Every structure is written in C-alpha cells, then in structure tokens.
Short mmCIF file of C-alpha atoms in Angstrom, two decimals:
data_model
loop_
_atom_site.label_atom_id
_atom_site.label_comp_id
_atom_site.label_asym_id
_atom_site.label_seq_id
_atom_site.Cartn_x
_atom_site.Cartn_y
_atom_site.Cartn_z
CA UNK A 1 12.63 -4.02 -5.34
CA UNK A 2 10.54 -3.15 -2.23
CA UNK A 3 6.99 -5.19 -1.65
CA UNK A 4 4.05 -3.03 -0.51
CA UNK A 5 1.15 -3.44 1.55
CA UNK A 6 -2.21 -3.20 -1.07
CA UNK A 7 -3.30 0.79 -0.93
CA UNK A 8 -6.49 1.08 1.59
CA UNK A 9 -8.10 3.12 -1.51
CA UNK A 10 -10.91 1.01 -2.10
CA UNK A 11 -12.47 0.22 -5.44
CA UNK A 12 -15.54 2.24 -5.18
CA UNK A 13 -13.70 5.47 -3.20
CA UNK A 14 -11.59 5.67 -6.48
CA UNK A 15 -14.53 5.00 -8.99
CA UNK A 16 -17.15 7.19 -7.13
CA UNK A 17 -14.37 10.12 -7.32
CA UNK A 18 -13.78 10.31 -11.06
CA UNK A 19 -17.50 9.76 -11.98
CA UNK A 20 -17.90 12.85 -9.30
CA UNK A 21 -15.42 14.62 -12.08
CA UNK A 22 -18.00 14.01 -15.09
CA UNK A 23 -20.32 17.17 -16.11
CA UNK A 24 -22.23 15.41 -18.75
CA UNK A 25 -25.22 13.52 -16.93
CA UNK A 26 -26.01 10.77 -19.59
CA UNK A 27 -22.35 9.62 -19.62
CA UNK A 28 -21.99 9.76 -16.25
CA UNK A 29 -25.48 7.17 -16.29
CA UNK A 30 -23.65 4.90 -18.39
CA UNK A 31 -20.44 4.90 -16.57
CA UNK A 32 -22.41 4.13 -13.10
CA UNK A 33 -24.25 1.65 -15.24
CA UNK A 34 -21.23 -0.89 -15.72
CA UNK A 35 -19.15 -0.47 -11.99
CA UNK A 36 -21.19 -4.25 -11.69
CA UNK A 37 -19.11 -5.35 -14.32
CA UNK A 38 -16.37 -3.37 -13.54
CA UNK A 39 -16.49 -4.87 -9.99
CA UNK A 40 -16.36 -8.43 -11.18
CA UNK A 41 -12.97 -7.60 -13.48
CA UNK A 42 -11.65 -6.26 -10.11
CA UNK A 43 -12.31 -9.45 -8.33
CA UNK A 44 -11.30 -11.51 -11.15
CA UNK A 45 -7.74 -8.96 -11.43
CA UNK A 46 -6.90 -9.53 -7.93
CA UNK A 47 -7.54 -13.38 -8.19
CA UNK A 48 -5.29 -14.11 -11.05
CA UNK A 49 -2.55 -11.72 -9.66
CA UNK A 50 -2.76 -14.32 -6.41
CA UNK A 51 -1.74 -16.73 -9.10
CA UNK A 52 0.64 -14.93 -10.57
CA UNK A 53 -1.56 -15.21 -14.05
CA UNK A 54 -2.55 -12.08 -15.00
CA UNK A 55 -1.29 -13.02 -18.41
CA UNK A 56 -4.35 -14.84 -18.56
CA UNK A 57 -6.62 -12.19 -18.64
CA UNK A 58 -8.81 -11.05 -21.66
CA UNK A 59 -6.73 -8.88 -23.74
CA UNK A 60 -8.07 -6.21 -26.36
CA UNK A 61 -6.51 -6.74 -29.81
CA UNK A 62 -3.30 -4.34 -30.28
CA UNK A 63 -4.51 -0.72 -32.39
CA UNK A 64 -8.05 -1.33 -31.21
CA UNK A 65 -10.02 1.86 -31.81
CA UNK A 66 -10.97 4.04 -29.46
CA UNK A 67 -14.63 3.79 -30.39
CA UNK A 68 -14.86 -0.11 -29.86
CA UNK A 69 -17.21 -1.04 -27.22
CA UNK A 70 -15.52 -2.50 -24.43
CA UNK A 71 -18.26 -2.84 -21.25
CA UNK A 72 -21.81 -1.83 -21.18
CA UNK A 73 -22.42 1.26 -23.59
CA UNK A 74 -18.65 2.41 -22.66
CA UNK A 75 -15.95 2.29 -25.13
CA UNK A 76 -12.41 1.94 -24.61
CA UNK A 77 -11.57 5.65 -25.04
CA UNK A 78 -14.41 6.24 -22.40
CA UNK A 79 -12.63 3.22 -19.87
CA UNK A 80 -9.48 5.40 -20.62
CA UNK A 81 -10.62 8.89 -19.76
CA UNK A 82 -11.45 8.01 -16.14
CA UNK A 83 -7.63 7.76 -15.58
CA UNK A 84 -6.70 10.77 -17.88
CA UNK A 85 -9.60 13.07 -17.66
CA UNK A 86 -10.87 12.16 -14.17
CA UNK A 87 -8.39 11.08 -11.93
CA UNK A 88 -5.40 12.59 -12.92
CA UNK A 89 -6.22 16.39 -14.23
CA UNK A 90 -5.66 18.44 -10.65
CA UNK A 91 -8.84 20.34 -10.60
CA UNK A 92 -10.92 17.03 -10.42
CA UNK A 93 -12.22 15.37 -6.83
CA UNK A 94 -10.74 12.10 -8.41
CA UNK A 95 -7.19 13.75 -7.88
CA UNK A 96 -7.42 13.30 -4.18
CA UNK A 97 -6.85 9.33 -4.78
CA UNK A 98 -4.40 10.28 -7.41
CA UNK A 99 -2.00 11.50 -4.57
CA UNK A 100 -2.69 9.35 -2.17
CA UNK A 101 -1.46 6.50 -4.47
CA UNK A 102 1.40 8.29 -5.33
CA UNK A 103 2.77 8.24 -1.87
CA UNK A 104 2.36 4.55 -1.51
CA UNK A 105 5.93 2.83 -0.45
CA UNK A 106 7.10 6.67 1.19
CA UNK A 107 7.95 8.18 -2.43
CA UNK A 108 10.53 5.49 -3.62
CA UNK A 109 9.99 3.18 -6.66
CA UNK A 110 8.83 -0.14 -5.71
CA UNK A 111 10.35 -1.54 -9.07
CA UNK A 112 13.73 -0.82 -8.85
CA UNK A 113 13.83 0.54 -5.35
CA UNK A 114 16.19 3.66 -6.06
CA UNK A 115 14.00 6.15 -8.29
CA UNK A 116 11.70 8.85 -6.67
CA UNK A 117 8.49 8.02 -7.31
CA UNK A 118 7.05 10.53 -10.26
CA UNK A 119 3.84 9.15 -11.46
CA UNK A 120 1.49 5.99 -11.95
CA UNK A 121 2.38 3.16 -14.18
CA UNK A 122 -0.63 0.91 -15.44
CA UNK A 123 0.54 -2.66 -14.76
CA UNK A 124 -1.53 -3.66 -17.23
CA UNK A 125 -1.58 -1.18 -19.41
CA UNK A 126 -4.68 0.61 -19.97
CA UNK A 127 -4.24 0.39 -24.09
CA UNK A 128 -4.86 -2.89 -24.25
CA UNK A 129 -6.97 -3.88 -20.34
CA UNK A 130 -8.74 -0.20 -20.20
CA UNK A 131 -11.17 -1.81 -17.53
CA UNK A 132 -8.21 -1.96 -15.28
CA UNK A 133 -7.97 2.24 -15.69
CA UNK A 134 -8.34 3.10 -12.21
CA UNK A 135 -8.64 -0.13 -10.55
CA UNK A 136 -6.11 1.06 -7.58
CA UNK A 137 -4.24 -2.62 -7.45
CA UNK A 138 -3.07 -2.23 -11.17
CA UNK A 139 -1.49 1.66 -10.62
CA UNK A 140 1.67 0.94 -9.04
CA UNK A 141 3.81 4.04 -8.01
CA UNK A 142 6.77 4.37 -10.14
CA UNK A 143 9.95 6.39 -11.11
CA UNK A 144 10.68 8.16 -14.57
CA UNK A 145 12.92 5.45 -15.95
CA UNK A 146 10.82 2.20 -15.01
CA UNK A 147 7.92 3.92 -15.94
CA UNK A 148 9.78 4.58 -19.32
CA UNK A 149 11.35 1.12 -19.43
CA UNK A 150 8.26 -0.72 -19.35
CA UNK A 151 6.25 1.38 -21.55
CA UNK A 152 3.00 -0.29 -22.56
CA UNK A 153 4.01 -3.95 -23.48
CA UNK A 154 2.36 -6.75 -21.80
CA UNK A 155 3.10 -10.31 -20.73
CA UNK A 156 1.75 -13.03 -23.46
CA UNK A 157 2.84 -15.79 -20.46
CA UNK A 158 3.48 -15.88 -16.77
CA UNK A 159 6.97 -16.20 -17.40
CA UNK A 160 6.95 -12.70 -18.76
CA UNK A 161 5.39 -10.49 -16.08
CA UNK A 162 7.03 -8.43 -13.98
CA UNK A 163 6.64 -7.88 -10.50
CA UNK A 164 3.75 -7.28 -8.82
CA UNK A 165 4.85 -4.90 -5.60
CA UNK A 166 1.39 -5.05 -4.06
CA UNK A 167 -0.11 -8.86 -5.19
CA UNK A 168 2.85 -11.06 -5.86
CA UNK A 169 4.27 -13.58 -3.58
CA UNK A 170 6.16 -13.26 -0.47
CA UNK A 171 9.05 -14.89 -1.67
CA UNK A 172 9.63 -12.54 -4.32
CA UNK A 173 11.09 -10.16 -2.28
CA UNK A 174 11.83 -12.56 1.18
CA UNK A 175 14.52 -14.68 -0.90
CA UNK A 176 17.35 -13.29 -2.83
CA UNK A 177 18.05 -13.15 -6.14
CA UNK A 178 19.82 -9.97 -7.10
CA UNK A 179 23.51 -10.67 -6.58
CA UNK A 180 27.00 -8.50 -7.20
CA UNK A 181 30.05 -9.70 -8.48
CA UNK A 182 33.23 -7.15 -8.98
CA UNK A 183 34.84 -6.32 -12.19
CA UNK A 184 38.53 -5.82 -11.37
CA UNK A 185 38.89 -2.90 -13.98
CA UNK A 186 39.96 0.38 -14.17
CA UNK A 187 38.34 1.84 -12.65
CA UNK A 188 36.85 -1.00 -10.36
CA UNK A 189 33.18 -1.35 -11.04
CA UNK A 190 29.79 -3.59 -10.09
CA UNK A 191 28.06 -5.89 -12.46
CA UNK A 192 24.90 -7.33 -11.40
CA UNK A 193 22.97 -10.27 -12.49
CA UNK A 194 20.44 -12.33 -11.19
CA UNK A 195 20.51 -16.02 -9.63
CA UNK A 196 17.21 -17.18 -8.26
CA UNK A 197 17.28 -19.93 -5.66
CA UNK A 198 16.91 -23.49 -7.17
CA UNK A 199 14.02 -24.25 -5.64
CA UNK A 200 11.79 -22.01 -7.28
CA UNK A 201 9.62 -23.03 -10.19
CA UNK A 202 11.12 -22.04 -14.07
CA UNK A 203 7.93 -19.59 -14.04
CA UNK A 204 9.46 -17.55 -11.09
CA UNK A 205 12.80 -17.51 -11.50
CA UNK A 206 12.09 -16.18 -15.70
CA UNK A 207 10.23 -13.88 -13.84
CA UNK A 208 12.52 -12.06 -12.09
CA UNK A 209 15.32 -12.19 -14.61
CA UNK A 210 12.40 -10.40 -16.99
CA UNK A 211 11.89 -7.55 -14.40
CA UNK A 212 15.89 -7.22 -13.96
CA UNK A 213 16.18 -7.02 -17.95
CA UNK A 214 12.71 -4.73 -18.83
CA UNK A 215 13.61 -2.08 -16.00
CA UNK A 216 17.74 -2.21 -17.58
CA UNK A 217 18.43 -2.63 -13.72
CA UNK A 218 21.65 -4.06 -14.52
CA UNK A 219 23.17 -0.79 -16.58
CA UNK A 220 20.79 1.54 -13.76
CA UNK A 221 22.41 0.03 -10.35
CA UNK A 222 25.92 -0.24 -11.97
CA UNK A 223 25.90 3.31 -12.73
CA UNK A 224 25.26 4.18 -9.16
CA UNK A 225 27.17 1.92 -7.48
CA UNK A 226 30.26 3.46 -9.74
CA UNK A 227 29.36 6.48 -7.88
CA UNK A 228 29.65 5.13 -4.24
CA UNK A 229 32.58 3.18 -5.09
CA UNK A 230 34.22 6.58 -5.61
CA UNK A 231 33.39 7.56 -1.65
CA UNK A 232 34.12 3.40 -0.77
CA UNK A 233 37.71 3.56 -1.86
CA UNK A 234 38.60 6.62 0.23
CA UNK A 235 37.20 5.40 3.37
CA UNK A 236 38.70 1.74 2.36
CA UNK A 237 42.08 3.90 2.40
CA UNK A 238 40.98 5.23 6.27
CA UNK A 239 39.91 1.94 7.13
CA UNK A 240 42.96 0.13 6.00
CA UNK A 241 45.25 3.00 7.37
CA UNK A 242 43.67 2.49 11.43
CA UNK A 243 42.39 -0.62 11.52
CA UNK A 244 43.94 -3.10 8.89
CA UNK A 245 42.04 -5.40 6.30
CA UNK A 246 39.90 -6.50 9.20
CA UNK A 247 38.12 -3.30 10.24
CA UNK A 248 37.39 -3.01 6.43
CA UNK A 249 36.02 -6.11 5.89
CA UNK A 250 33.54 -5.52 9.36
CA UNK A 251 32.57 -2.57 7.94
CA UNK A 252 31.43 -4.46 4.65
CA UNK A 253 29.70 -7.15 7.01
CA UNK A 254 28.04 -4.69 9.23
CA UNK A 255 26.72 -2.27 5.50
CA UNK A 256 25.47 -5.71 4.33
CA UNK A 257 23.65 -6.68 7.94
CA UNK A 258 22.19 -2.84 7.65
CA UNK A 259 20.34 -4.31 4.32
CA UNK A 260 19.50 -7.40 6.10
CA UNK A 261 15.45 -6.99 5.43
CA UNK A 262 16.04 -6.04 2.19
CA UNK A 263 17.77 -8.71 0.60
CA UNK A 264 17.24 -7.52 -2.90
CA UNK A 265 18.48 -4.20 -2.37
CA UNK A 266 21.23 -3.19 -5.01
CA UNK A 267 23.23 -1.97 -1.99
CA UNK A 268 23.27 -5.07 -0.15
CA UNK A 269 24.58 -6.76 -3.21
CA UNK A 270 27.11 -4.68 -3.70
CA UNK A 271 28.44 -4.86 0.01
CA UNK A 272 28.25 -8.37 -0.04
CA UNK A 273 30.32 -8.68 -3.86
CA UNK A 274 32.87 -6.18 -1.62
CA UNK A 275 33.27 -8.08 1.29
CA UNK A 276 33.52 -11.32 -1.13
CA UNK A 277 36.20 -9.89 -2.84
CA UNK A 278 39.19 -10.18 -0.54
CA UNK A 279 40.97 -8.19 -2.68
CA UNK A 280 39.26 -4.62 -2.02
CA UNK A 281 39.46 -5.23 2.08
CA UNK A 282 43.27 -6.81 2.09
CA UNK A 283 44.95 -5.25 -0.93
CA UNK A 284 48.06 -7.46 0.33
CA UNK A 285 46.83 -10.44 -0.70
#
C-alpha cells in the first residue's frame, strides 16, 4: 500500500479540459453552468475524506437512470460522459490530464503496491457519485486486479472504505498492519493477515482489514511470495553453506531494514515472518 502526495492537477485544469472536448455549444453552456456547484462537492469531497467519512456523502439511489437530473440542467449520464467521452477517449485535450494521473505514484498501484498501474479507478464510483467524475482526488491510479476487485460497490459506513492513497491519514501507511506468518508445508508458503495496532480506533483498524479482504491481497501477495520463496531457498542453501544460520538470518534482517519506510510492504512482511521463523535460517534446530 504506498501513500501519495495529492496530484498538482487542479480542479479547474481537469474540468476546463474536457468541456474544451465538447462540440455541441448549448451543452457545453450547461456544463460551464454548474462547475459552482461542482466546486462546492469538491470542497465538501476533500473535507469528508480528511475525516475519513466519505461514506457520508449524498448517494444516488442504485439503477438510477441515466436521464435523472443530478446538478443544474445536467443529468447523470451527462456527469458521466466527462470521464468517458471527454477525458479518457485519446483524441480529446482532456486526455492530457488523463496521463498525467496515470503516472501518479511512478506507475505502481497505490492499493496493493505490486500491480502496474493500467487505468483510473473512481473511488467513489461514478454510478452512484457521478459529480465526483473527474474530480482528480477521487481517480486513484490503479492495477487490473484492484481495479477489478473493487468494482463499483461503495462504503454504507466508515468502517467499510478503503484506503484513500492521496487523503487518508498518515498513520495508515506510517504504522504497520500487514504482517507474515509461515506455513510449514510442502512446499513452504506465506499467509498474510492483518493486525492493526491496538491503539487505533475500531473504525480504522475495520478499515484496513476491508481493503486487505476487497483487493483479495491475502490470495494476491501469497501467490508471489510462493514465487520468491523458490529463489529464497537456493540462496538460503548458499547462505547456510558459507556463512552458517547467522549470515542467513542477517540477510533476512538487512531485506527487512531495505523495506524499513515501507512498513506495509508485502515484502517486508514476508522477510520479517522469515527471519521469525528460526527454522528457515537454522534448519538444525
């Protein structure tokens, strides 16, 4: 899970763009009509994520029509199109913001912090908050599968959200609560769970055990961390051979101290469920 600094697209930059995109003059009118409102759903948006409510934001019934009136003399469909007709299709100016939000966090998924970063994902999804379309705090970058995962359900209560990599707190990604243990099968694997500290509120610490579950992170980093335990063992076996259960278990300390500001990283938890388990670094015992 990697935290990122908010996107210096600015509200307006990204709205001017995709109305730039619109041929026919009256809807373009009406669109340039409502940015007032538009601006103070922004303002409220960013003050609720602060809070870590944007559950509490107005909703818009599930299987509401595309023709319902949502803001002004726009309708939802309208609200919609400035992400899929505007600011995505590449022949439009708006696609210039497109990319640059794509490239946010250098190409890696903020929510699980191992895909490549394919498209946008609506935080709030823009079926049921289209207002929130191509307000650039709610498009977060994001790989195939979390993009997948999440699909377009929202959070009824705080509890449920997921992470916010650009507006949620600090300590969401200072504090650690993604944690390894070893499974002494055959072959050896990683299982991953999640442990928030105790001093967290129950809000927080649901919160982070949702965005483990919703993004399947546990089934995701297990699978790759069965891959690099194939390449562990044989260099365990070098390790072992040159240096003794000692220079293996310094090399587990040192890959965990590599991690050391990232302490969610599925990689750090893995080194440290390694270096815990005395049996992988002193097979003697």
């Amino acid at each position: 899970m990697i935290q990122l600094e908010c996107t210096e697209v600015s509200d307006t930059e990204i709205y001017d763009a995709c109305l730039d995109g619109v041929t026919d003059e009256g809807l373009k009118q009406r669109y340039q009509m409502i940015y007032p409102e538009l601006s103070e759903a922004y303002d409220e948006y960013r003050n609720h994520a602060s809070l870590g409510a944007l559950s509490d934001l107005p909703v818009l019934p599930n299987r509401t029509s595309d023709d319902e009136i949502v803001v002004g003399a726009i309708n939802k469909g309208q609200l919609k199109a400035l992400y899929s007709a505007y600011l995505v299709p590449s022949a439009k100016p708006g696609r210039l913001f497109y990319d640059r939000l794509i490239v946010a966090g250098d190409r890696k998924c903020p929510s699980c912090g191992m895909g490549q970063v394919r498209t946008l994902d609506h935080y709030l999804p823009k079926s049921r908050y289209p207002k929130y379309s191509v307000l650039p705090a709610n498009l977060i970058p994001s790989c195939r599968d979390c993009n997948t995962g999440k699909g377009a359900s929202i959070a009824e209560t705080a509890q449920e959200q997921v992470l916010h990599p650009f507006l949620d707190a600090d300590h969401f990604y200072q504090e650690q609560w993604l944690f390894a243990q070893v499974v002494w099968s055959n072959p050896l694997s990683i299982k991953y769970y999640v442990d928030a500290p105790a001093h967290w509120s129950e809000t927080d610490r649901n919160r982070v055990k949702k965005h483990f579950d919703d993004y399947k992170l546990a089934l995701r980093f297990s699978t790759e961390a069965g891959e690099r335990l194939v390449e562990l063992l044989s260099q365990r076996e070098i390790l072992l051979r040159f240096g003794g259960p000692e220079a293996c278990r310094e090399f587990l300390r040192e890959s965990v101290e590599h991690y050391r500001n990232h302490v969610n990283d599925r990689r750090r938890a893995m080194y440290q469920a390694l270096e815990n388990a005395e049996g992988f670094w002193n097979p003697d015992v």
